[in-house]
Amino acid sequence: MDPHLLRTYVTVARLASFSAAARELGYTQSAVSQHIAALEQDLGAALLTRRPVAPTPAGARLMEHAGPLLLRLDAARAEVMRMAAAPEQGLTLATTPTALTRRTAEALPPAGVTLSVLPRDEIPAAVATGAVDLGLVDGLAAPNDPLRLPDVAPLTARGVGQEPVAVLLPEGHPLARRTGLRLGDLVYARWIDAPDTGLPLAQLRAANGTAGFRPALRYDGTDLRTLAALAAAGHGLTLLPRAAAAEVPGAVAVPLTAPRVVHRTELLHAGTLRGPAAALAAQLDVRA
């Protein structure tokens, strides 16, 4: 299966338009049609309906395979190019809002750093494809257990640190005076769904082994101050690393006592680290 044809198919299916795909890819519309026809002939199945443009059942199944396949190809290309290239003097780092701790920030080089705050799910792919040199990812885990990361490509994940977690709630909340909270007692509380800022609700469900944790409000940004302000204003609870939850005006951070989970941070990289990336890993006591 020709990856060029597969990329054309994915673009047409995503945009639901042959002409829009042609503009995005820089092809003529006729060339896009020929690509789709060639792929359908190769696979012996119709992949798209034409009016409207939409995947057939076979095409929908191909879309499920296409993303990981193309990502693996991009990752392989990026790794080979990195091996052949001269070491870069700069450093590009992608992180979630809660993964970059003060310790990590202090370990960054004094110059030549490009830092991007990205959604959790995008960081492994950014590292795999060479868009960034390193990625910092975080989440809930049992003490000393690794994070469960998507299998996007061969990546190396090394633990950087772990810390307790706390529930952030308004000062006037009935539970604000507690010395500790059990996650199981908060299943039916009002929660803020902030998957790219706080610890995702899906991780809370997995840690508690139950459903629930329904959101009262969804926040799609990556600014911790905004999330903390929403929690302090009573729009819902959120779970944060203890350091990030401390000293939020109008809010109280109550330690989570059960289940026994921690906020874990890991450093991701592809291939062998060199230059500033290797130096940062060494500063963080991460095996390069």
PDB file of C-alpha atoms in Angstrom:
ATOM      1  CA  MET A   1       0.000   0.000   0.000  1.00  0.00           C
ATOM      2  CA  ASP A   2       1.559   3.263  -1.188  1.00  0.00           C
ATOM      3  CA  PRO A   3       1.811   5.733   1.739  1.00  0.00           C
ATOM      4  CA  HIS A   4       1.379   8.692  -0.644  1.00  0.00           C
ATOM      5  CA  LEU A   5      -1.981   7.304  -1.722  1.00  0.00           C
ATOM      6  CA  LEU A   6      -2.895   6.615   1.896  1.00  0.00           C
ATOM      7  CA  ARG A   7      -2.115  10.219   2.888  1.00  0.00           C
ATOM      8  CA  THR A   8      -4.307  11.473   0.065  1.00  0.00           C
ATOM      9  CA  TYR A   9      -7.145   9.211   1.199  1.00  0.00           C
ATOM     10  CA  VAL A  10      -6.870  10.346   4.824  1.00  0.00           C
ATOM     11  CA  THR A  11      -6.935  14.004   3.747  1.00  0.00           C
ATOM     12  CA  VAL A  12     -10.004  13.536   1.532  1.00  0.00           C
ATOM     13  CA  ALA A  13     -11.834  11.616   4.265  1.00  0.00           C
ATOM     14  CA  ARG A  14     -10.934  14.199   6.911  1.00  0.00           C
ATOM     15  CA  LEU A  15     -12.017  17.182   4.795  1.00  0.00           C
ATOM     16  CA  ALA A  16     -14.954  15.347   3.150  1.00  0.00           C
ATOM     17  CA  SER A  17     -13.966  17.008  -0.124  1.00  0.00           C
ATOM     18  CA  PHE A  18     -11.766  16.138  -3.100  1.00  0.00           C
ATOM     19  CA  SER A  19     -11.242  19.801  -3.992  1.00  0.00           C
ATOM     20  CA  ALA A  20     -10.346  20.832  -0.427  1.00  0.00           C
ATOM     21  CA  ALA A  21      -7.901  17.928  -0.194  1.00  0.00           C
ATOM     22  CA  ALA A  22      -6.316  18.971  -3.484  1.00  0.00           C
ATOM     23  CA  ARG A  23      -5.764  22.506  -2.174  1.00  0.00           C
ATOM     24  CA  GLU A  24      -4.263  21.267   1.112  1.00  0.00           C
ATOM     25  CA  LEU A  25      -1.957  18.745  -0.563  1.00  0.00           C
ATOM     26  CA  GLY A  26      -0.967  20.957  -3.497  1.00  0.00           C
ATOM     27  CA  TYR A  27      -2.331  18.534  -6.111  1.00  0.00           C
ATOM     28  CA  THR A  28      -4.887  18.961  -8.833  1.00  0.00           C
ATOM     29  CA  GLN A  29      -8.339  17.600  -8.109  1.00  0.00           C
ATOM     30  CA  SER A  30      -7.825  15.111 -10.947  1.00  0.00           C
ATOM     31  CA  ALA A  31      -4.646  13.818  -9.294  1.00  0.00           C
ATOM     32  CA  VAL A  32      -6.476  13.356  -5.987  1.00  0.00           C
ATOM     33  CA  SER A  33      -9.212  11.375  -7.750  1.00  0.00           C
ATOM     34  CA  GLN A  34      -6.578   9.209  -9.426  1.00  0.00           C
ATOM     35  CA  HIS A  35      -4.891   8.552  -6.063  1.00  0.00           C
ATOM     36  CA  ILE A  36      -8.159   7.406  -4.506  1.00  0.00           C
ATOM     37  CA  ALA A  37      -9.000   5.228  -7.500  1.00  0.00           C
ATOM     38  CA  ALA A  38      -5.537   3.628  -7.418  1.00  0.00           C
ATOM     39  CA  LEU A  39      -5.826   2.888  -3.689  1.00  0.00           C
ATOM     40  CA  GLU A  40      -9.299   1.412  -4.096  1.00  0.00           C
ATOM     41  CA  GLN A  41      -8.017  -0.780  -6.930  1.00  0.00           C
ATOM     42  CA  ASP A  42      -5.049  -1.900  -4.846  1.00  0.00           C
ATOM     43  CA  LEU A  43      -7.259  -2.861  -1.893  1.00  0.00           C
ATOM     44  CA  GLY A  44     -10.131  -4.196  -3.955  1.00  0.00           C
ATOM     45  CA  ALA A  45     -12.702  -2.166  -2.029  1.00  0.00           C
ATOM     46  CA  ALA A  46     -14.615   1.101  -2.384  1.00  0.00           C
ATOM     47  CA  LEU A  47     -13.306   3.479   0.279  1.00  0.00           C
ATOM     48  CA  LEU A  48     -15.393   6.605  -0.266  1.00  0.00           C
ATOM     49  CA  THR A  49     -18.888   7.489  -1.314  1.00  0.00           C
ATOM     50  CA  ARG A  50     -18.859  10.475  -3.656  1.00  0.00           C
ATOM     51  CA  ARG A  51     -22.060  12.367  -2.865  1.00  0.00           C
ATOM     52  CA  PRO A  52     -21.574  13.147  -0.071  1.00  0.00           C
ATOM     53  CA  VAL A  53     -17.878  12.353   0.280  1.00  0.00           C
ATOM     54  CA  ALA A  54     -17.681   9.988   3.252  1.00  0.00           C
ATOM     55  CA  PRO A  55     -15.859   6.766   4.146  1.00  0.00           C
ATOM     56  CA  THR A  56     -17.547   3.484   3.370  1.00  0.00           C
ATOM     57  CA  PRO A  57     -17.405   0.795   6.098  1.00  0.00           C
ATOM     58  CA  ALA A  58     -14.158  -0.445   4.532  1.00  0.00           C
ATOM     59  CA  GLY A  59     -12.872   3.130   4.347  1.00  0.00           C
ATOM     60  CA  ALA A  60     -13.734   3.789   7.996  1.00  0.00           C
ATOM     61  CA  ARG A  61     -11.777   0.695   8.979  1.00  0.00           C
ATOM     62  CA  LEU A  62      -8.808   1.870   6.909  1.00  0.00           C
ATOM     63  CA  MET A  63      -8.915   5.232   8.712  1.00  0.00           C
ATOM     64  CA  GLU A  64      -8.444   3.409  12.030  1.00  0.00           C
ATOM     65  CA  HIS A  65      -5.225   1.855  10.689  1.00  0.00           C
ATOM     66  CA  ALA A  66      -4.019   4.876   8.710  1.00  0.00           C
ATOM     67  CA  GLY A  67      -3.185   7.203  11.595  1.00  0.00           C
ATOM     68  CA  PRO A  68      -0.791   4.831  13.410  1.00  0.00           C
ATOM     69  CA  LEU A  69       0.725   3.645  10.097  1.00  0.00           C
ATOM     70  CA  LEU A  70       1.511   7.142   8.854  1.00  0.00           C
ATOM     71  CA  LEU A  71       2.762   8.221  12.263  1.00  0.00           C
ATOM     72  CA  ARG A  72       5.176   5.276  12.330  1.00  0.00           C
ATOM     73  CA  LEU A  73       6.475   6.257   8.906  1.00  0.00           C
ATOM     74  CA  ASP A  74       6.968   9.862  10.018  1.00  0.00           C
ATOM     75  CA  ALA A  75       8.709   8.662  13.187  1.00  0.00           C
ATOM     76  CA  ALA A  76      11.061   6.397  11.215  1.00  0.00           C
ATOM     77  CA  ARG A  77      11.926   9.216   8.829  1.00  0.00           C
ATOM     78  CA  ALA A  78      12.550  11.639  11.697  1.00  0.00           C
ATOM     79  CA  GLU A  79      14.802   9.215  13.582  1.00  0.00           C
ATOM     80  CA  VAL A  80      16.949   8.420  10.539  1.00  0.00           C
ATOM     81  CA  MET A  81      17.289  12.124   9.769  1.00  0.00           C
ATOM     82  CA  ARG A  82      18.296  12.827  13.364  1.00  0.00           C
ATOM     83  CA  MET A  83      20.992  10.168  13.190  1.00  0.00           C
ATOM     84  CA  ALA A  84      22.412  11.636   9.993  1.00  0.00           C
ATOM     85  CA  ALA A  85      22.241  15.275  11.047  1.00  0.00           C
ATOM     86  CA  ALA A  86      24.833  17.239  12.990  1.00  0.00           C
ATOM     87  CA  PRO A  87      23.924  17.838  16.654  1.00  0.00           C
ATOM     88  CA  GLU A  88      21.679  20.846  17.120  1.00  0.00           C
ATOM     89  CA  GLN A  89      22.707  23.602  19.487  1.00  0.00           C
ATOM     90  CA  GLY A  90      19.155  24.427  20.566  1.00  0.00           C
ATOM     91  CA  LEU A  91      16.561  22.420  22.438  1.00  0.00           C
ATOM     92  CA  THR A  92      12.856  22.020  21.727  1.00  0.00           C
ATOM     93  CA  LEU A  93      10.712  20.730  24.571  1.00  0.00           C
ATOM     94  CA  ALA A  94       6.982  19.987  24.704  1.00  0.00           C
ATOM     95  CA  THR A  95       5.251  19.765  28.064  1.00  0.00           C
ATOM     96  CA  THR A  96       1.857  19.672  29.695  1.00  0.00           C
ATOM     97  CA  PRO A  97       0.993  22.533  32.086  1.00  0.00           C
ATOM     98  CA  THR A  98       1.545  20.356  35.172  1.00  0.00           C
ATOM     99  CA  ALA A  99       4.594  18.399  33.990  1.00  0.00           C
ATOM    100  CA  LEU A 100       7.041  21.295  34.005  1.00  0.00           C
ATOM    101  CA  THR A 101       8.082  21.630  37.639  1.00  0.00           C
ATOM    102  CA  ARG A 102      10.408  24.234  39.113  1.00  0.00           C
ATOM    103  CA  ARG A 103      13.161  21.610  39.252  1.00  0.00           C
ATOM    104  CA  THR A 104      12.817  20.908  35.542  1.00  0.00           C
ATOM    105  CA  ALA A 105      12.653  24.600  34.663  1.00  0.00           C
ATOM    106  CA  GLU A 106      15.855  25.270  36.597  1.00  0.00           C
ATOM    107  CA  ALA A 107      17.596  22.476  34.675  1.00  0.00           C
ATOM    108  CA  LEU A 108      16.864  24.051  31.273  1.00  0.00           C
ATOM    109  CA  PRO A 109      19.785  25.620  29.393  1.00  0.00           C
ATOM    110  CA  PRO A 110      20.088  29.410  29.863  1.00  0.00           C
ATOM    111  CA  ALA A 111      19.519  30.046  26.133  1.00  0.00           C
ATOM    112  CA  GLY A 112      18.401  28.323  22.944  1.00  0.00           C
ATOM    113  CA  VAL A 113      15.265  26.663  24.364  1.00  0.00           C
ATOM    114  CA  THR A 114      11.896  26.553  22.603  1.00  0.00           C
ATOM    115  CA  LEU A 115       9.156  25.447  24.996  1.00  0.00           C
ATOM    116  CA  SER A 116       5.675  24.417  23.848  1.00  0.00           C
ATOM    117  CA  VAL A 117       2.705  23.611  26.084  1.00  0.00           C
ATOM    118  CA  LEU A 118       0.699  20.933  24.285  1.00  0.00           C
ATOM    119  CA  PRO A 119      -2.257  18.673  25.060  1.00  0.00           C
ATOM    120  CA  ARG A 120      -1.169  15.403  26.703  1.00  0.00           C
ATOM    121  CA  ASP A 121      -2.213  13.212  23.792  1.00  0.00           C
ATOM    122  CA  GLU A 122      -0.170  15.230  21.270  1.00  0.00           C
ATOM    123  CA  ILE A 123       3.211  15.074  23.000  1.00  0.00           C
ATOM    124  CA  PRO A 124       4.206  11.450  22.192  1.00  0.00           C
ATOM    125  CA  ALA A 125       3.500  12.031  18.492  1.00  0.00           C
ATOM    126  CA  ALA A 126       5.415  15.331  18.532  1.00  0.00           C
ATOM    127  CA  VAL A 127       8.463  13.538  19.954  1.00  0.00           C
ATOM    128  CA  ALA A 128       8.125  10.567  17.604  1.00  0.00           C
ATOM    129  CA  THR A 129       7.954  12.711  14.466  1.00  0.00           C
ATOM    130  CA  GLY A 130      10.835  14.983  15.470  1.00  0.00           C
ATOM    131  CA  ALA A 131       8.669  18.055  15.951  1.00  0.00           C
ATOM    132  CA  VAL A 132      10.346  18.395  19.361  1.00  0.00           C
ATOM    133  CA  ASP A 133      13.502  16.916  20.892  1.00  0.00           C
ATOM    134  CA  LEU A 134      11.971  15.988  24.236  1.00  0.00           C
ATOM    135  CA  GLY A 135       8.542  15.677  25.778  1.00  0.00           C
ATOM    136  CA  LEU A 136       7.376  15.899  29.372  1.00  0.00           C
ATOM    137  CA  VAL A 137       4.206  13.945  30.063  1.00  0.00           C
ATOM    138  CA  ASP A 138       2.391  13.351  33.336  1.00  0.00           C
ATOM    139  CA  GLY A 139      -0.556  11.595  34.883  1.00  0.00           C
ATOM    140  CA  LEU A 140      -1.857   9.499  37.754  1.00  0.00           C
ATOM    141  CA  ALA A 141      -0.035   6.286  38.599  1.00  0.00           C
ATOM    142  CA  ALA A 142       0.606   3.975  41.492  1.00  0.00           C
ATOM    143  CA  PRO A 143       3.854   4.933  43.275  1.00  0.00           C
ATOM    144  CA  ASN A 144       6.869   4.018  41.099  1.00  0.00           C
ATOM    145  CA  ASP A 145       4.665   2.605  38.309  1.00  0.00           C
ATOM    146  CA  PRO A 146       5.189   3.901  34.747  1.00  0.00           C
ATOM    147  CA  LEU A 147       2.555   5.899  32.912  1.00  0.00           C
ATOM    148  CA  ARG A 148       0.379   4.230  30.315  1.00  0.00           C
ATOM    149  CA  LEU A 149       1.296   5.996  27.085  1.00  0.00           C
ATOM    150  CA  PRO A 150      -0.091   5.516  23.561  1.00  0.00           C
ATOM    151  CA  ASP A 151       1.997   3.199  21.389  1.00  0.00           C
ATOM    152  CA  VAL A 152       2.692   5.730  18.649  1.00  0.00           C
ATOM    153  CA  ALA A 153       6.303   4.727  17.900  1.00  0.00           C
ATOM    154  CA  PRO A 154       9.398   3.348  19.636  1.00  0.00           C
ATOM    155  CA  LEU A 155       9.964   5.946  22.361  1.00  0.00           C
ATOM    156  CA  THR A 156      12.018   5.906  25.530  1.00  0.00           C
ATOM    157  CA  ALA A 157      10.201   7.050  28.678  1.00  0.00           C
ATOM    158  CA  ARG A 158      12.150   7.793  31.852  1.00  0.00           C
ATOM    159  CA  GLY A 159      10.730   8.805  35.197  1.00  0.00           C
ATOM    160  CA  VAL A 160      11.587  12.372  36.211  1.00  0.00           C
ATOM    161  CA  GLY A 161       9.660  12.601  39.467  1.00  0.00           C
ATOM    162  CA  GLN A 162       6.479  11.978  41.377  1.00  0.00           C
ATOM    163  CA  GLU A 163       4.556  13.885  44.031  1.00  0.00           C
ATOM    164  CA  PRO A 164       1.277  13.617  45.960  1.00  0.00           C
ATOM    165  CA  VAL A 165      -1.956  14.920  44.504  1.00  0.00           C
ATOM    166  CA  ALA A 166      -4.634  17.138  46.015  1.00  0.00           C
ATOM    167  CA  VAL A 167      -8.271  17.991  45.344  1.00  0.00           C
ATOM    168  CA  LEU A 168      -8.759  21.702  44.702  1.00  0.00           C
ATOM    169  CA  LEU A 169     -12.077  23.074  45.973  1.00  0.00           C
ATOM    170  CA  PRO A 170     -13.526  26.444  47.057  1.00  0.00           C
ATOM    171  CA  GLU A 171     -12.818  27.720  50.574  1.00  0.00           C
ATOM    172  CA  GLY A 172     -16.512  27.490  51.460  1.00  0.00           C
ATOM    173  CA  HIS A 173     -16.964  23.909  50.209  1.00  0.00           C
ATOM    174  CA  PRO A 174     -18.304  21.465  52.843  1.00  0.00           C
ATOM    175  CA  LEU A 175     -15.209  19.283  52.403  1.00  0.00           C
ATOM    176  CA  ALA A 176     -12.671  22.109  52.556  1.00  0.00           C
ATOM    177  CA  ARG A 177     -11.855  21.497  56.246  1.00  0.00           C
ATOM    178  CA  ARG A 178     -11.034  17.827  55.758  1.00  0.00           C
ATOM    179  CA  THR A 179      -7.435  16.715  56.324  1.00  0.00           C
ATOM    180  CA  GLY A 180      -7.740  14.184  53.506  1.00  0.00           C
ATOM    181  CA  LEU A 181     -10.215  12.939  50.924  1.00  0.00           C
ATOM    182  CA  ARG A 182     -10.970   9.557  49.390  1.00  0.00           C
ATOM    183  CA  LEU A 183     -11.547   9.541  45.645  1.00  0.00           C
ATOM    184  CA  GLY A 184     -14.421   7.096  46.086  1.00  0.00           C
ATOM    185  CA  ASP A 185     -16.317   9.690  48.144  1.00  0.00           C
ATOM    186  CA  LEU A 186     -16.134  12.199  45.278  1.00  0.00           C
ATOM    187  CA  VAL A 187     -17.569  10.088  42.468  1.00  0.00           C
ATOM    188  CA  TYR A 188     -20.786  12.115  42.306  1.00  0.00           C
ATOM    189  CA  ALA A 189     -19.298  15.535  43.051  1.00  0.00           C
ATOM    190  CA  ARG A 190     -19.265  18.351  40.497  1.00  0.00           C
ATOM    191  CA  TRP A 191     -16.010  18.167  38.510  1.00  0.00           C
ATOM    192  CA  ILE A 192     -14.260  20.369  35.980  1.00  0.00           C
ATOM    193  CA  ASP A 193     -13.238  18.422  32.890  1.00  0.00           C
ATOM    194  CA  ALA A 194      -9.883  19.939  31.924  1.00  0.00           C
ATOM    195  CA  PRO A 195      -8.080  17.107  30.108  1.00  0.00           C
ATOM    196  CA  ASP A 196      -5.159  19.253  28.928  1.00  0.00           C
ATOM    197  CA  THR A 197      -4.590  21.113  32.203  1.00  0.00           C
ATOM    198  CA  GLY A 198      -5.681  19.148  35.271  1.00  0.00           C
ATOM    199  CA  LEU A 199      -5.474  15.394  35.666  1.00  0.00           C
ATOM    200  CA  PRO A 200      -8.053  13.930  33.226  1.00  0.00           C
ATOM    201  CA  LEU A 201     -11.322  12.569  34.586  1.00  0.00           C
ATOM    202  CA  ALA A 202     -10.711   9.329  32.692  1.00  0.00           C
ATOM    203  CA  GLN A 203      -7.656   8.768  34.893  1.00  0.00           C
ATOM    204  CA  LEU A 204      -9.764   9.355  37.999  1.00  0.00           C
ATOM    205  CA  ARG A 205     -12.258   6.741  36.828  1.00  0.00           C
ATOM    206  CA  ALA A 206      -9.453   4.285  36.135  1.00  0.00           C
ATOM    207  CA  ALA A 207      -7.811   4.940  39.520  1.00  0.00           C
ATOM    208  CA  ASN A 208     -11.101   4.482  41.364  1.00  0.00           C
ATOM    209  CA  GLY A 209     -12.197   1.519  39.228  1.00  0.00           C
ATOM    210  CA  THR A 210     -15.654   2.969  38.687  1.00  0.00           C
ATOM    211  CA  ALA A 211     -17.714   5.261  36.501  1.00  0.00           C
ATOM    212  CA  GLY A 212     -18.925   8.668  37.616  1.00  0.00           C
ATOM    213  CA  PHE A 213     -16.846  11.840  37.877  1.00  0.00           C
ATOM    214  CA  ARG A 214     -19.222  13.650  35.541  1.00  0.00           C
ATOM    215  CA  PRO A 215     -18.159  17.143  34.513  1.00  0.00           C
ATOM    216  CA  ALA A 216     -20.159  20.210  35.472  1.00  0.00           C
ATOM    217  CA  LEU A 217     -17.957  22.350  33.214  1.00  0.00           C
ATOM    218  CA  ARG A 218     -15.389  21.636  30.514  1.00  0.00           C
ATOM    219  CA  TYR A 219     -12.245  23.710  30.074  1.00  0.00           C
ATOM    220  CA  ASP A 220     -10.293  23.119  26.856  1.00  0.00           C
ATOM    221  CA  GLY A 221      -7.394  25.459  27.585  1.00  0.00           C
ATOM    222  CA  THR A 222      -3.943  24.842  29.051  1.00  0.00           C
ATOM    223  CA  ASP A 223      -3.681  27.677  31.604  1.00  0.00           C
ATOM    224  CA  LEU A 224      -3.438  26.479  35.204  1.00  0.00           C
ATOM    225  CA  ARG A 225      -4.486  29.850  36.624  1.00  0.00           C
ATOM    226  CA  THR A 226      -7.743  29.728  34.680  1.00  0.00           C
ATOM    227  CA  LEU A 227      -8.471  26.209  35.896  1.00  0.00           C
ATOM    228  CA  ALA A 228      -7.698  27.207  39.501  1.00  0.00           C
ATOM    229  CA  ALA A 229      -9.966  30.272  39.210  1.00  0.00           C
ATOM    230  CA  LEU A 230     -12.819  28.092  37.960  1.00  0.00           C
ATOM    231  CA  ALA A 231     -12.375  25.705  40.886  1.00  0.00           C
ATOM    232  CA  ALA A 232     -12.162  28.570  43.393  1.00  0.00           C
ATOM    233  CA  ALA A 233     -15.379  30.045  41.951  1.00  0.00           C
ATOM    234  CA  GLY A 234     -17.234  26.800  42.643  1.00  0.00           C
ATOM    235  CA  HIS A 235     -17.633  25.496  39.099  1.00  0.00           C
ATOM    236  CA  GLY A 236     -16.321  22.074  40.086  1.00  0.00           C
ATOM    237  CA  LEU A 237     -13.485  20.148  41.673  1.00  0.00           C
ATOM    238  CA  THR A 238     -10.205  19.364  39.993  1.00  0.00           C
ATOM    239  CA  LEU A 239      -7.283  17.101  40.879  1.00  0.00           C
ATOM    240  CA  LEU A 240      -3.797  18.596  40.637  1.00  0.00           C
ATOM    241  CA  PRO A 241      -0.245  17.862  41.741  1.00  0.00           C
ATOM    242  CA  ARG A 242       0.222  19.149  45.290  1.00  0.00           C
ATOM    243  CA  ALA A 243       2.676  21.862  44.246  1.00  0.00           C
ATOM    244  CA  ALA A 244       0.339  23.202  41.546  1.00  0.00           C
ATOM    245  CA  ALA A 245      -2.666  23.194  43.903  1.00  0.00           C
ATOM    246  CA  ALA A 246      -0.942  25.016  46.748  1.00  0.00           C
ATOM    247  CA  GLU A 247      -1.682  28.675  47.524  1.00  0.00           C
ATOM    248  CA  VAL A 248      -4.503  29.248  45.035  1.00  0.00           C
ATOM    249  CA  PRO A 249      -6.474  32.343  46.142  1.00  0.00           C
ATOM    250  CA  GLY A 250     -10.005  31.439  47.244  1.00  0.00           C
ATOM    251  CA  ALA A 251      -9.380  27.694  47.084  1.00  0.00           C
ATOM    252  CA  VAL A 252      -8.205  24.927  49.381  1.00  0.00           C
ATOM    253  CA  ALA A 253      -6.043  21.950  48.377  1.00  0.00           C
ATOM    254  CA  VAL A 254      -7.000  18.818  50.326  1.00  0.00           C
ATOM    255  CA  PRO A 255      -4.640  15.825  49.980  1.00  0.00           C
ATOM    256  CA  LEU A 256      -5.997  12.703  48.301  1.00  0.00           C
ATOM    257  CA  THR A 257      -5.518   9.820  50.729  1.00  0.00           C
ATOM    258  CA  ALA A 258      -7.069   6.924  48.814  1.00  0.00           C
ATOM    259  CA  PRO A 259      -6.445   5.261  46.492  1.00  0.00           C
ATOM    260  CA  ARG A 260      -2.674   5.542  46.874  1.00  0.00           C
ATOM    261  CA  VAL A 261      -1.731   7.302  43.652  1.00  0.00           C
ATOM    262  CA  VAL A 262       0.813   9.958  42.747  1.00  0.00           C
ATOM    263  CA  HIS A 263       1.358  12.533  40.046  1.00  0.00           C
ATOM    264  CA  ARG A 264       4.126  11.028  37.902  1.00  0.00           C
ATOM    265  CA  THR A 265       6.174  12.871  35.286  1.00  0.00           C
ATOM    266  CA  GLU A 266       8.190  11.180  32.549  1.00  0.00           C
ATOM    267  CA  LEU A 267      10.653  12.431  29.945  1.00  0.00           C
ATOM    268  CA  LEU A 268      10.101  11.099  26.414  1.00  0.00           C
ATOM    269  CA  HIS A 269      12.639  10.909  23.618  1.00  0.00           C
ATOM    270  CA  ALA A 270      13.278   8.981  20.411  1.00  0.00           C
ATOM    271  CA  GLY A 271      16.626   7.414  19.574  1.00  0.00           C
ATOM    272  CA  THR A 272      19.856   8.412  21.300  1.00  0.00           C
ATOM    273  CA  LEU A 273      20.011  11.747  23.057  1.00  0.00           C
ATOM    274  CA  ARG A 274      22.681  14.216  22.005  1.00  0.00           C
ATOM    275  CA  GLY A 275      23.671  17.791  22.703  1.00  0.00           C
ATOM    276  CA  PRO A 276      21.386  19.915  24.912  1.00  0.00           C
ATOM    277  CA  ALA A 277      18.773  17.156  25.111  1.00  0.00           C
ATOM    278  CA  ALA A 278      21.309  14.757  26.603  1.00  0.00           C
ATOM    279  CA  ALA A 279      22.518  17.460  28.980  1.00  0.00           C
ATOM    280  CA  LEU A 280      18.986  18.147  30.238  1.00  0.00           C
ATOM    281  CA  ALA A 281      18.360  14.427  30.759  1.00  0.00           C
ATOM    282  CA  ALA A 282      21.561  14.209  32.782  1.00  0.00           C
ATOM    283  CA  GLN A 283      20.517  17.229  34.878  1.00  0.00           C
ATOM    284  CA  LEU A 284      17.263  15.464  35.685  1.00  0.00           C
ATOM    285  CA  ASP A 285      19.112  12.234  36.565  1.00  0.00           C
ATOM    286  CA  VAL A 286      17.474  10.517  33.612  1.00  0.00           C
ATOM    287  CA  ARG A 287      19.473   7.771  31.901  1.00  0.00           C
ATOM    288  CA  ALA A 288      20.147   8.923  28.318  1.00  0.00           C
TER     289      ALA A 288
END
